[in-house]
mmCIF file of C-alpha atoms in Angstrom:
data_model
loop_
_atom_site.group_PDB
_atom_site.id
_atom_site.type_symbol
_atom_site.label_atom_id
_atom_site.label_comp_id
_atom_site.label_asym_id
_atom_site.label_seq_id
_atom_site.Cartn_x
_atom_site.Cartn_y
_atom_site.Cartn_z
ATOM 1 C CA MET A 295 -60.951 157.938 -51.333
ATOM 2 C CA ASN A 296 -57.222 157.778 -49.941
ATOM 3 C CA LEU A 297 -57.005 156.089 -46.511
ATOM 4 C CA GLU A 298 -53.271 156.341 -46.111
ATOM 5 C CA TYR A 299 -52.245 159.416 -43.870
ATOM 6 C CA THR A 300 -50.317 162.143 -45.575
ATOM 7 C CA ASP A 301 -46.867 163.371 -44.234
ATOM 8 C CA GLU A 302 -48.664 166.378 -42.650
ATOM 9 C CA GLN A 303 -51.090 164.379 -40.874
ATOM 10 C CA LEU A 304 -48.264 161.852 -39.559
ATOM 11 C CA ALA A 305 -46.437 165.142 -38.413
ATOM 12 C CA PHE A 306 -49.683 166.204 -36.581
ATOM 13 C CA ARG A 307 -49.732 163.082 -34.753
ATOM 14 C CA GLN A 308 -46.392 163.314 -33.603
ATOM 15 C CA GLU A 309 -46.980 166.803 -32.389
ATOM 16 C CA VAL A 310 -50.131 165.546 -30.526
ATOM 17 C CA ARG A 311 -48.108 162.281 -29.037
ATOM 18 C CA ALA A 312 -45.278 164.987 -27.692
ATOM 19 C CA PHE A 313 -47.810 167.066 -26.161
ATOM 20 C CA LEU A 314 -49.417 164.287 -24.144
ATOM 21 C CA GLU A 315 -45.995 162.916 -23.026
ATOM 22 C CA ALA A 316 -45.087 166.272 -21.728
ATOM 23 C CA GLU A 317 -48.731 167.664 -20.349
ATOM 24 C CA LEU A 318 -50.376 164.405 -19.512
ATOM 25 C CA PRO A 319 -50.307 164.276 -15.672
ATOM 26 C CA GLU A 320 -49.176 160.648 -14.454
ATOM 27 C CA SER A 321 -51.471 160.546 -11.789
ATOM 28 C CA LEU A 322 -54.643 160.896 -14.485
ATOM 29 C CA SER A 323 -53.179 158.391 -16.854
ATOM 30 C CA ALA A 324 -52.576 155.688 -13.946
ATOM 31 C CA LYS A 325 -55.861 156.028 -12.932
ATOM 32 C CA VAL A 326 -57.456 155.810 -16.319
ATOM 33 C CA LYS A 327 -55.070 152.683 -17.109
ATOM 34 C CA SER A 328 -56.377 150.790 -14.013
ATOM 35 C CA GLY A 329 -59.890 151.525 -14.551
ATOM 36 C CA LYS A 330 -59.995 153.802 -11.694
ATOM 37 C CA THR A 331 -63.027 156.215 -11.181
ATOM 38 C CA LEU A 332 -62.570 159.845 -12.265
ATOM 39 C CA ASN A 333 -63.478 162.503 -10.157
ATOM 40 C CA LYS A 334 -64.926 165.798 -11.081
ATOM 41 C CA SER A 335 -61.606 167.479 -10.241
ATOM 42 C CA ASP A 336 -59.455 165.026 -12.566
ATOM 43 C CA ILE A 337 -61.589 165.738 -15.308
ATOM 44 C CA GLU A 338 -61.536 169.720 -14.675
ATOM 45 C CA GLN A 339 -57.734 169.607 -14.371
ATOM 46 C CA TRP A 340 -57.485 167.624 -17.865
ATOM 47 C CA HIS A 341 -59.949 169.960 -19.394
ATOM 48 C CA ALA A 342 -58.112 172.909 -18.267
ATOM 49 C CA ILE A 343 -55.180 171.701 -19.782
ATOM 50 C CA LEU A 344 -56.446 170.697 -23.179
ATOM 51 C CA ASN A 345 -58.272 174.318 -23.336
ATOM 52 C CA LYS A 346 -54.877 176.284 -22.369
ATOM 53 C CA GLN A 347 -53.253 174.286 -25.444
ATOM 54 C CA GLY A 348 -56.281 175.458 -27.614
ATOM 55 C CA TRP A 349 -57.378 171.519 -28.128
ATOM 56 C CA LEU A 350 -60.163 170.989 -25.742
ATOM 57 C CA ALA A 351 -62.710 171.427 -28.643
ATOM 58 C CA GLY A 352 -60.866 170.021 -31.765
ATOM 59 C CA ASN A 353 -64.259 169.731 -33.509
ATOM 60 C CA TRP A 354 -65.354 173.713 -32.988
ATOM 61 C CA PRO A 355 -64.134 176.218 -35.689
ATOM 62 C CA LYS A 356 -61.271 178.520 -34.213
ATOM 63 C CA ALA A 357 -63.990 181.584 -34.506
ATOM 64 C CA TYR A 358 -65.586 179.718 -31.394
ATOM 65 C CA GLY A 359 -62.360 178.994 -29.723
ATOM 66 C CA GLY A 360 -61.800 175.464 -30.854
ATOM 67 C CA ALA A 361 -59.059 173.879 -32.818
ATOM 68 C CA GLY A 362 -60.699 173.601 -36.012
ATOM 69 C CA TRP A 363 -59.384 170.394 -36.922
ATOM 70 C CA ASN A 364 -60.828 168.342 -39.721
ATOM 71 C CA ALA A 365 -61.956 165.114 -39.409
ATOM 72 C CA VAL A 366 -58.791 163.344 -39.980
ATOM 73 C CA GLN A 367 -57.061 165.318 -37.233
ATOM 74 C CA ARG A 368 -59.888 164.664 -34.590
ATOM 75 C CA HIS A 369 -59.498 161.036 -35.374
ATOM 76 C CA LEU A 370 -55.873 161.110 -34.919
ATOM 77 C CA PHE A 371 -56.073 163.190 -31.864
ATOM 78 C CA GLU A 372 -58.408 160.625 -30.234
ATOM 79 C CA GLU A 373 -56.047 158.012 -31.003
ATOM 80 C CA GLU A 374 -53.247 159.059 -29.424
ATOM 81 C CA MET A 375 -55.508 160.129 -26.441
ATOM 82 C CA THR A 376 -56.844 156.425 -25.810
ATOM 83 C CA GLY A 377 -53.106 155.038 -26.489
ATOM 84 C CA ALA A 378 -51.711 157.527 -23.770
ATOM 85 C CA SER A 379 -54.342 156.765 -21.250
ATOM 86 C CA ALA A 380 -55.599 160.067 -21.047
ATOM 87 C CA PRO A 381 -59.068 161.027 -19.578
ATOM 88 C CA ARG A 382 -61.830 160.954 -21.790
ATOM 89 C CA ILE A 383 -62.877 164.570 -22.942
ATOM 90 C CA LEU A 384 -66.626 164.991 -21.681
ATOM 91 C CA PRO A 385 -68.922 164.988 -24.788
ATOM 92 C CA PHE A 386 -72.093 167.047 -23.252
ATOM 93 C CA GLY A 387 -70.852 170.672 -23.513
ATOM 94 C CA LEU A 388 -68.244 170.224 -26.436
ATOM 95 C CA ALA A 389 -69.306 167.493 -28.821
ATOM 96 C CA MET A 390 -73.161 167.806 -28.473
ATOM 97 C CA LEU A 391 -74.457 171.002 -27.373
ATOM 98 C CA GLY A 392 -71.373 173.165 -28.796
ATOM 99 C CA PRO A 393 -72.271 172.160 -32.391
ATOM 100 C CA VAL A 394 -76.151 172.806 -32.098
ATOM 101 C CA LEU A 395 -75.476 176.134 -30.470
ATOM 102 C CA GLN A 396 -73.094 176.832 -33.298
ATOM 103 C CA GLU A 397 -75.681 175.636 -36.326
ATOM 104 C CA PHE A 398 -78.864 176.786 -34.628
ATOM 105 C CA GLY A 399 -78.209 178.973 -31.693
ATOM 106 C CA SER A 400 -78.735 182.953 -31.632
ATOM 107 C CA ALA A 401 -75.491 185.159 -31.409
ATOM 108 C CA GLU A 402 -76.118 185.823 -28.035
ATOM 109 C CA GLN A 403 -76.291 182.143 -27.121
ATOM 110 C CA GLN A 404 -73.068 181.645 -28.889
ATOM 111 C CA GLU A 405 -71.301 184.588 -27.185
ATOM 112 C CA TYR A 406 -72.544 183.538 -23.993
ATOM 113 C CA TYR A 407 -72.587 179.674 -23.682
ATOM 114 C CA LEU A 408 -69.511 178.580 -25.545
ATOM 115 C CA PRO A 409 -66.807 180.307 -23.737
ATOM 116 C CA LYS A 410 -68.382 178.883 -20.481
ATOM 117 C CA VAL A 411 -68.218 175.452 -22.051
ATOM 118 C CA LEU A 412 -64.516 175.828 -22.839
ATOM 119 C CA ASN A 413 -63.332 177.396 -19.454
ATOM 120 C CA GLY A 414 -65.266 175.111 -17.494
ATOM 121 C CA GLU A 415 -67.809 177.642 -15.890
ATOM 122 C CA HIS A 416 -70.776 175.507 -17.071
ATOM 123 C CA TRP A 417 -70.817 171.475 -16.914
ATOM 124 C CA TRP A 418 -73.441 170.353 -18.867
ATOM 125 C CA CYS A 419 -75.702 167.323 -19.088
ATOM 126 C CA GLN A 420 -77.867 165.852 -21.346
ATOM 127 C CA GLY A 421 -81.892 165.891 -20.748
ATOM 128 C CA TYR A 422 -83.241 163.520 -23.525
ATOM 129 C CA SER A 423 -84.176 160.195 -21.800
ATOM 130 C CA GLU A 424 -87.472 159.793 -20.019
ATOM 131 C CA PRO A 425 -89.411 156.686 -18.497
ATOM 132 C CA GLY A 426 -91.067 155.512 -21.177
ATOM 133 C CA ALA A 427 -89.022 157.852 -23.843
ATOM 134 C CA GLY A 428 -85.505 156.497 -24.206
ATOM 135 C CA SER A 429 -85.209 154.914 -27.684
ATOM 136 C CA ASP A 430 -88.741 156.139 -28.824
ATOM 137 C CA LEU A 431 -87.460 159.529 -27.725
ATOM 138 C CA ALA A 432 -90.594 161.152 -29.619
ATOM 139 C CA SER A 433 -92.710 160.051 -26.689
ATOM 140 C CA LEU A 434 -91.466 162.447 -24.569
ATOM 141 C CA LYS A 435 -93.869 164.033 -22.052
ATOM 142 C CA THR A 436 -91.781 166.483 -19.952
ATOM 143 C CA ARG A 437 -94.125 169.531 -20.751
ATOM 144 C CA ALA A 438 -93.323 173.518 -21.106
ATOM 145 C CA GLU A 439 -95.734 175.783 -20.999
ATOM 146 C CA ARG A 440 -95.605 179.242 -22.246
ATOM 147 C CA GLU A 441 -96.229 182.095 -19.682
ATOM 148 C CA GLY A 442 -95.303 185.642 -21.130
ATOM 149 C CA ASP A 443 -91.401 185.792 -21.704
ATOM 150 C CA HIS A 444 -90.759 182.174 -19.604
ATOM 151 C CA TYR A 445 -91.740 178.551 -20.003
ATOM 152 C CA ILE A 446 -92.875 176.511 -16.871
ATOM 153 C CA VAL A 447 -91.483 173.327 -17.003
ATOM 154 C CA ASN A 448 -92.666 170.277 -15.498
ATOM 155 C CA GLY A 449 -91.583 166.467 -15.939
ATOM 156 C CA GLN A 450 -88.823 163.852 -15.392
ATOM 157 C CA LYS A 451 -85.648 162.919 -17.284
ATOM 158 C CA THR A 452 -83.722 159.921 -16.528
ATOM 159 C CA TRP A 453 -80.166 158.253 -17.206
ATOM 160 C CA THR A 454 -78.775 161.873 -16.922
ATOM 161 C CA THR A 455 -74.882 161.162 -16.959
ATOM 162 C CA LEU A 456 -73.147 162.900 -14.523
ATOM 163 C CA GLY A 457 -75.795 164.973 -13.848
ATOM 164 C CA GLN A 458 -74.954 165.280 -10.129
ATOM 165 C CA HIS A 459 -71.918 167.472 -11.328
ATOM 166 C CA ALA A 460 -73.476 169.433 -13.702
ATOM 167 C CA ASN A 461 -74.915 173.165 -13.271
ATOM 168 C CA MET A 462 -76.707 173.192 -16.568
ATOM 169 C CA ILE A 463 -78.938 170.967 -18.775
ATOM 170 C CA PHE A 464 -79.912 170.918 -22.218
ATOM 171 C CA CYS A 465 -83.506 169.288 -22.745
ATOM 172 C CA LEU A 466 -86.065 168.369 -25.065
ATOM 173 C CA VAL A 467 -89.497 169.368 -23.862
ATOM 174 C CA ARG A 468 -93.005 169.086 -25.367
ATOM 175 C CA THR A 469 -94.290 172.475 -26.308
ATOM 176 C CA ALA A 470 -97.523 171.496 -28.416
ATOM 177 C CA LYS A 471 -99.712 168.487 -28.598
ATOM 178 C CA GLU A 472 -100.774 168.782 -32.121
ATOM 179 C CA GLY A 473 -99.382 166.775 -34.936
ATOM 180 C CA LYS A 474 -97.184 164.160 -35.188
ATOM 181 C CA PRO A 475 -95.124 163.024 -32.211
ATOM 182 C CA GLN A 476 -92.069 164.693 -33.504
ATOM 183 C CA GLU A 477 -93.742 167.816 -33.682
ATOM 184 C CA GLY A 478 -94.413 169.792 -30.899
ATOM 185 C CA ILE A 479 -90.652 169.619 -29.458
ATOM 186 C CA SER A 480 -88.795 172.414 -28.259
ATOM 187 C CA PHE A 481 -84.911 172.424 -27.119
ATOM 188 C CA LEU A 482 -84.378 174.298 -23.704
ATOM 189 C CA LEU A 483 -81.177 175.487 -22.100
ATOM 190 C CA ILE A 484 -81.959 174.982 -18.280
ATOM 191 C CA ASP A 485 -79.762 176.238 -15.136
ATOM 192 C CA MET A 486 -79.744 172.981 -12.637
ATOM 193 C CA ASN A 487 -79.747 175.661 -9.687
ATOM 194 C CA SER A 488 -82.944 176.935 -10.662
ATOM 195 C CA GLU A 489 -85.829 176.524 -8.069
ATOM 196 C CA GLY A 490 -87.819 173.391 -8.670
ATOM 197 C CA VAL A 491 -84.763 171.261 -10.067
ATOM 198 C CA SER A 492 -83.934 168.327 -8.067
ATOM 199 C CA VAL A 493 -81.594 165.501 -9.003
ATOM 200 C CA ARG A 494 -81.307 161.578 -7.573
ATOM 201 C CA PRO A 495 -78.635 159.500 -8.150
ATOM 202 C CA ILE A 496 -79.378 155.867 -9.611
ATOM 203 C CA VAL A 497 -76.685 153.324 -8.457
ATOM 204 C CA LEU A 498 -75.518 151.295 -11.341
ATOM 205 C CA ILE A 499 -74.710 147.360 -11.068
ATOM 206 C CA ASP A 500 -71.299 148.220 -10.796
ATOM 207 C CA GLY A 501 -71.458 150.188 -7.959
ATOM 208 C CA GLU A 502 -71.385 153.714 -9.519
ATOM 209 C CA PRO A 503 -73.976 156.661 -9.418
ATOM 210 C CA GLU A 504 -73.033 157.239 -12.939
ATOM 211 C CA VAL A 505 -76.281 158.484 -13.911
ATOM 212 C CA ASN A 506 -79.127 160.359 -12.473
ATOM 213 C CA GLU A 507 -82.987 161.173 -12.449
ATOM 214 C CA VAL A 508 -83.811 164.708 -12.903
ATOM 215 C CA PHE A 509 -87.367 166.363 -11.944
ATOM 216 C CA PHE A 510 -88.551 169.645 -13.045
ATOM 217 C CA ASP A 511 -91.333 170.985 -10.725
ATOM 218 C CA ASN A 512 -92.794 173.966 -12.241
ATOM 219 C CA VAL A 513 -89.317 175.232 -12.969
ATOM 220 C CA LYS A 514 -89.116 179.027 -14.780
ATOM 221 C CA VAL A 515 -87.030 179.078 -17.835
ATOM 222 C CA PRO A 516 -86.512 182.322 -19.796
ATOM 223 C CA VAL A 517 -87.893 181.964 -23.214
ATOM 224 C CA ALA A 518 -84.436 183.480 -24.447
ATOM 225 C CA ASN A 519 -83.175 179.828 -23.275
ATOM 226 C CA ARG A 520 -84.684 178.347 -26.210
ATOM 227 C CA VAL A 521 -82.402 177.081 -29.031
ATOM 228 C CA GLY A 522 -84.026 177.848 -32.569
ATOM 229 C CA GLU A 523 -87.733 177.848 -33.356
ATOM 230 C CA GLU A 524 -90.559 176.559 -30.945
ATOM 231 C CA ASN A 525 -91.703 173.165 -31.664
ATOM 232 C CA LYS A 526 -88.685 172.553 -34.077
ATOM 233 C CA GLY A 527 -86.470 171.104 -31.528
ATOM 234 C CA TRP A 528 -86.662 167.496 -33.298
ATOM 235 C CA THR A 529 -84.559 168.907 -35.977
ATOM 236 C CA TYR A 530 -81.856 169.882 -33.298
ATOM 237 C CA ALA A 531 -81.944 166.785 -31.345
ATOM 238 C CA LYS A 532 -81.504 164.680 -34.524
ATOM 239 C CA TYR A 533 -78.416 166.963 -35.573
ATOM 240 C CA LEU A 534 -76.998 166.371 -31.958
ATOM 241 C CA LEU A 535 -77.634 162.505 -32.226
ATOM 242 C CA THR A 536 -75.668 162.095 -35.094
ATOM 243 C CA HIS A 537 -72.752 163.558 -33.671
ATOM 244 C CA GLU A 538 -73.167 161.637 -30.407
ATOM 245 C CA ARG A 539 -73.422 158.066 -32.460
ATOM 246 C CA THR A 540 -70.452 158.908 -34.361
ATOM 247 C CA ASN A 541 -68.445 159.724 -31.340
ATOM 248 C CA ILE A 542 -69.731 156.599 -29.495
ATOM 249 C CA ALA A 543 -68.210 154.329 -32.205
ATOM 250 C CA GLY A 544 -65.282 154.148 -29.608
ATOM 251 C CA VAL A 545 -62.671 152.795 -31.812
ATOM 252 C CA GLY A 546 -59.617 154.117 -29.732
ATOM 253 C CA PHE A 547 -61.310 152.425 -26.521
ATOM 254 C CA ALA A 548 -61.755 149.153 -28.244
ATOM 255 C CA VAL A 549 -57.775 149.100 -29.392
ATOM 256 C CA ALA A 550 -56.833 150.065 -25.900
ATOM 257 C CA GLY A 551 -59.038 147.272 -24.461
ATOM 258 C CA LEU A 552 -57.899 144.610 -26.945
ATOM 259 C CA GLU A 553 -54.467 145.550 -26.040
ATOM 260 C CA SER A 554 -55.311 145.165 -22.375
ATOM 261 C CA LEU A 555 -56.901 141.638 -23.164
ATOM 262 C CA LYS A 556 -53.642 140.315 -24.689
ATOM 263 C CA ARG A 557 -51.519 141.773 -21.779
ATOM 264 C CA ILE A 558 -53.542 139.880 -19.499
ATOM 265 C CA ALA A 559 -53.739 136.764 -21.545
ATOM 266 C CA ARG A 560 -49.962 136.672 -21.494
ATOM 267 C CA THR A 561 -49.892 136.541 -18.083
ATOM 268 C CA GLU A 562 -52.783 134.389 -16.920
ATOM 269 C CA GLN A 563 -51.903 130.662 -17.352
ATOM 270 C CA SER A 564 -53.935 127.726 -19.007
ATOM 271 C CA LYS A 565 -52.589 124.226 -18.379
ATOM 272 C CA GLY A 566 -49.426 125.612 -17.619
ATOM 273 C CA ARG A 567 -48.780 127.896 -20.661
ATOM 274 C CA PRO A 568 -49.776 131.565 -21.277
ATOM 275 C CA LEU A 569 -53.606 131.681 -21.755
ATOM 276 C CA ILE A 570 -53.005 133.577 -25.139
ATOM 277 C CA GLU A 571 -51.272 130.322 -26.579
ATOM 278 C CA ASN A 572 -54.513 128.086 -26.128
ATOM 279 C CA PRO A 573 -55.855 127.922 -29.474
ATOM 280 C CA TYR A 574 -59.558 128.544 -28.778
ATOM 281 C CA PHE A 575 -58.772 131.661 -26.804
ATOM 282 C CA ALA A 576 -56.344 133.025 -29.190
ATOM 283 C CA ALA A 577 -59.222 132.396 -31.907
ATOM 284 C CA GLN A 578 -61.748 134.485 -29.934
ATOM 285 C CA ILE A 579 -59.172 137.310 -29.860
ATOM 286 C CA ALA A 580 -58.411 136.803 -33.326
ATOM 287 C CA ARG A 581 -62.315 137.222 -34.308
ATOM 288 C CA ILE A 582 -62.621 140.261 -32.365
ATOM 289 C CA GLU A 583 -59.319 141.941 -33.871
ATOM 290 C CA ILE A 584 -60.628 141.020 -37.463
ATOM 291 C CA ASP A 585 -63.712 142.499 -36.503
ATOM 292 C CA LEU A 586 -62.539 145.765 -35.300
ATOM 293 C CA MET A 587 -60.136 146.133 -38.050
ATOM 294 C CA ALA A 588 -63.135 146.100 -40.401
ATOM 295 C CA MET A 589 -65.002 148.819 -38.278
ATOM 296 C CA SER A 590 -61.724 150.821 -37.952
ATOM 297 C CA THR A 591 -61.604 150.774 -41.885
ATOM 298 C CA THR A 592 -65.405 151.918 -41.889
ATOM 299 C CA ASN A 593 -64.251 154.811 -39.641
ATOM 300 C CA LEU A 594 -61.914 155.914 -41.722
ATOM 301 C CA ARG A 595 -64.143 156.091 -44.688
ATOM 302 C CA VAL A 596 -66.751 158.020 -42.550
ATOM 303 C CA ILE A 597 -64.033 160.109 -41.486
ATOM 304 C CA SER A 598 -62.629 160.628 -45.382
ATOM 305 C CA LYS A 599 -66.064 161.453 -46.268
ATOM 306 C CA ALA A 600 -66.660 163.929 -43.513
ATOM 307 C CA ALA A 601 -63.343 165.597 -44.504
ATOM 308 C CA ALA A 602 -64.722 165.991 -48.096
ATOM 309 C CA GLY A 603 -67.694 168.047 -46.457
ATOM 310 C CA GLN A 604 -70.140 165.133 -46.359
ATOM 311 C CA ALA A 605 -72.199 164.617 -43.271
ATOM 312 C CA PRO A 606 -72.255 161.141 -41.690
ATOM 313 C CA GLY A 607 -75.562 159.330 -42.380
ATOM 314 C CA ALA A 608 -76.452 155.663 -41.509
ATOM 315 C CA GLU A 609 -73.100 155.019 -41.317
ATOM 316 C CA SER A 610 -73.394 156.412 -37.540
ATOM 317 C CA SER A 611 -75.687 153.699 -36.912
ATOM 318 C CA MET A 612 -73.537 151.094 -38.290
ATOM 319 C CA LEU A 613 -70.161 152.356 -36.151
ATOM 320 C CA LYS A 614 -72.646 152.453 -33.067
ATOM 321 C CA VAL A 615 -73.664 149.085 -33.345
ATOM 322 C CA LYS A 616 -70.546 147.566 -34.270
ATOM 323 C CA GLY A 617 -68.549 149.393 -31.941
ATOM 324 C CA SER A 618 -70.763 148.677 -28.948
ATOM 325 C CA GLU A 619 -70.430 145.102 -29.883
ATOM 326 C CA ILE A 620 -67.060 144.672 -30.081
ATOM 327 C CA ARG A 621 -66.554 146.628 -26.777
ATOM 328 C CA GLN A 622 -68.855 144.213 -25.032
ATOM 329 C CA ALA A 623 -66.993 141.160 -26.495
ATOM 330 C CA ILE A 624 -63.630 142.379 -25.555
ATOM 331 C CA ASN A 625 -65.065 143.020 -21.766
ATOM 332 C CA ALA A 626 -66.635 139.647 -21.850
ATOM 333 C CA LEU A 627 -63.572 138.125 -23.179
ATOM 334 C CA THR A 628 -61.210 139.635 -20.596
ATOM 335 C CA ARG A 629 -63.472 138.664 -17.982
ATOM 336 C CA SER A 630 -63.203 135.260 -18.835
ATOM 337 C CA ALA A 631 -59.621 135.803 -18.805
ATOM 338 C CA ILE A 632 -59.024 136.631 -15.273
ATOM 339 C CA GLY A 633 -61.193 133.603 -14.214
ATOM 340 C CA SER A 634 -62.089 133.437 -10.549
ATOM 341 C CA TYR A 635 -60.574 136.729 -10.072
ATOM 342 C CA ALA A 636 -63.773 138.098 -11.668
ATOM 343 C CA MET A 637 -65.766 136.939 -8.748
ATOM 344 C CA PRO A 638 -64.265 139.047 -5.721
ATOM 345 C CA PHE A 639 -65.310 142.261 -6.992
ATOM 346 C CA VAL A 640 -64.548 145.100 -4.774
ATOM 347 C CA SER A 641 -65.299 148.545 -5.799
ATOM 348 C CA GLU A 642 -63.632 150.160 -2.682
ATOM 349 C CA GLU A 643 -60.129 149.036 -4.273
ATOM 350 C CA LEU A 644 -60.604 151.460 -7.212
ATOM 351 C CA GLU A 645 -61.077 154.276 -4.985
ATOM 352 C CA PRO A 646 -58.461 156.753 -4.089
ATOM 353 C CA GLY A 647 -56.876 156.429 -0.945
ATOM 354 C CA SER A 648 -58.818 153.251 -0.215
ATOM 355 C CA ASN A 649 -57.588 150.852 2.344
ATOM 356 C CA ALA A 650 -59.570 147.729 1.091
ATOM 357 C CA LEU A 651 -57.152 144.789 1.337
ATOM 358 C CA PRO A 652 -56.147 143.770 -2.756
ATOM 359 C CA VAL A 653 -57.704 140.554 -3.361
ATOM 360 C CA VAL A 654 -56.960 140.312 -7.101
ATOM 361 C CA PRO A 655 -53.990 141.315 -9.110
ATOM 362 C CA ASP A 656 -54.058 145.149 -10.200
ATOM 363 C CA TYR A 657 -54.906 144.493 -13.865
ATOM 364 C CA ALA A 658 -58.231 142.449 -12.633
ATOM 365 C CA ALA A 659 -59.483 144.813 -10.336
ATOM 366 C CA SER A 660 -61.370 146.984 -12.650
ATOM 367 C CA VAL A 661 -62.634 143.924 -15.260
ATOM 368 C CA THR A 662 -65.718 143.268 -13.623
ATOM 369 C CA GLY A 663 -66.820 146.506 -13.085
ATOM 370 C CA ALA A 664 -66.231 147.570 -16.680
ATOM 371 C CA TYR A 665 -68.090 144.547 -18.089
ATOM 372 C CA PHE A 666 -71.112 145.358 -16.062
ATOM 373 C CA ASN A 667 -71.056 149.069 -16.979
ATOM 374 C CA ASN A 668 -70.402 148.759 -20.437
ATOM 375 C CA ARG A 669 -73.829 146.576 -20.822
ATOM 376 C CA LYS A 670 -75.086 150.163 -21.230
ATOM 377 C CA LEU A 671 -73.254 150.623 -24.818
ATOM 378 C CA SER A 672 -75.909 148.837 -26.783
ATOM 379 C CA ILE A 673 -78.678 150.836 -25.053
ATOM 380 C CA TYR A 674 -77.570 154.535 -24.872
ATOM 381 C CA GLY A 675 -77.497 156.928 -27.933
ATOM 382 C CA GLY A 676 -80.508 154.936 -29.217
ATOM 383 C CA SER A 677 -80.515 151.052 -28.762
ATOM 384 C CA ASN A 678 -79.106 148.994 -31.267
ATOM 385 C CA GLU A 679 -82.541 147.607 -32.024
ATOM 386 C CA ILE A 680 -83.456 151.553 -33.243
ATOM 387 C CA GLN A 681 -80.118 151.709 -35.116
ATOM 388 C CA ARG A 682 -80.704 148.588 -36.986
ATOM 389 C CA SER A 683 -84.220 149.821 -38.181
ATOM 390 C CA ILE A 684 -82.420 153.085 -39.325
ATOM 391 C CA ILE A 685 -79.780 151.146 -41.414
ATOM 392 C CA SER A 686 -82.894 148.662 -42.651
ATOM 393 C CA LYS A 687 -84.644 151.766 -44.198
ATOM 394 C CA ALA A 688 -81.777 154.191 -45.074
ATOM 395 C CA LEU A 689 -79.238 151.466 -46.607
ATOM 396 C CA LEU A 690 -81.626 148.565 -47.496
ATOM 397 C CA GLU A 691 -84.823 150.550 -48.181
ATOM 398 C CA LEU A 692 -86.845 147.903 -46.232
#
């Protein structure tokens, strides 16, 4: 295994860097850098720029309109994106549904849905979690009963990220009650504009309605919208979750967060000296940086295996656990660094065109919101407790 980049890979990094310098709108990078909320049009604008370049779906084969990059190229692209403060590419249609359709979808589904993911016609959200079926996904109760060439769907999904913007949702639904809980689940593609679908926002502790509850009341879904075989949805769900967990290691976000923490610590004072010169505070930064370097190396090992054609296994769970712990540690230490500025959190300051008077330095305005929001990192995508169980069974054989 070689963890050194080749000349060709370094040239690719330079190509991405030059593209971002030329094409990333300053208005978007400024929003990302200051932690302001990106609206729907911001995300659509950035997706359109990347799609025009052919780089929106780096993980897709060229045959489906993707960039056809290998694992190393995707890693380098993500590093440059976070380094340039570019908006994050939304994963739901591109990193989650797309690979499932390419692996298990029919030719008709691939031909119809995949182009609409790329051109933005379809904004997808994920319908996995339910009240009582989050980390224990096999307990889901939303049911789909077959009536001729349709299913009738009833139930509720929750924690549906950005579902208020979506016009399509991919869902796990129960289509049989017999057998193990993992059996009898199917994977459906549902139009959010169907009669009987309703969305209710959930305002989080940071004041943002980032997630939603989605209700299905006798929603009619064509059987043609089922991906793969009936009652085999658990297989497709696991395939999707492996991609999701690898993606949420968030190495690039952690690197950017650590750099921001260091900048703040050089500005804030402790006993008349820059905070970063305080031995105790510096030791905490060093501990996080060492953990981040170790995780980055593990991430490169996984990427190296993926580039050699090996699918990630329990390593995805390791990256998910450690990645969320490191990012939360950075959030906590950054909040500590700004001291009393963490108290007067005025979320309106982060909105475009806000008339709210600034009460904290620019670099402090988003810190508390990010701290609260990122409590979710150790919960979504399968909680860290669940990931530790996977690791103990798969690697330690416990």
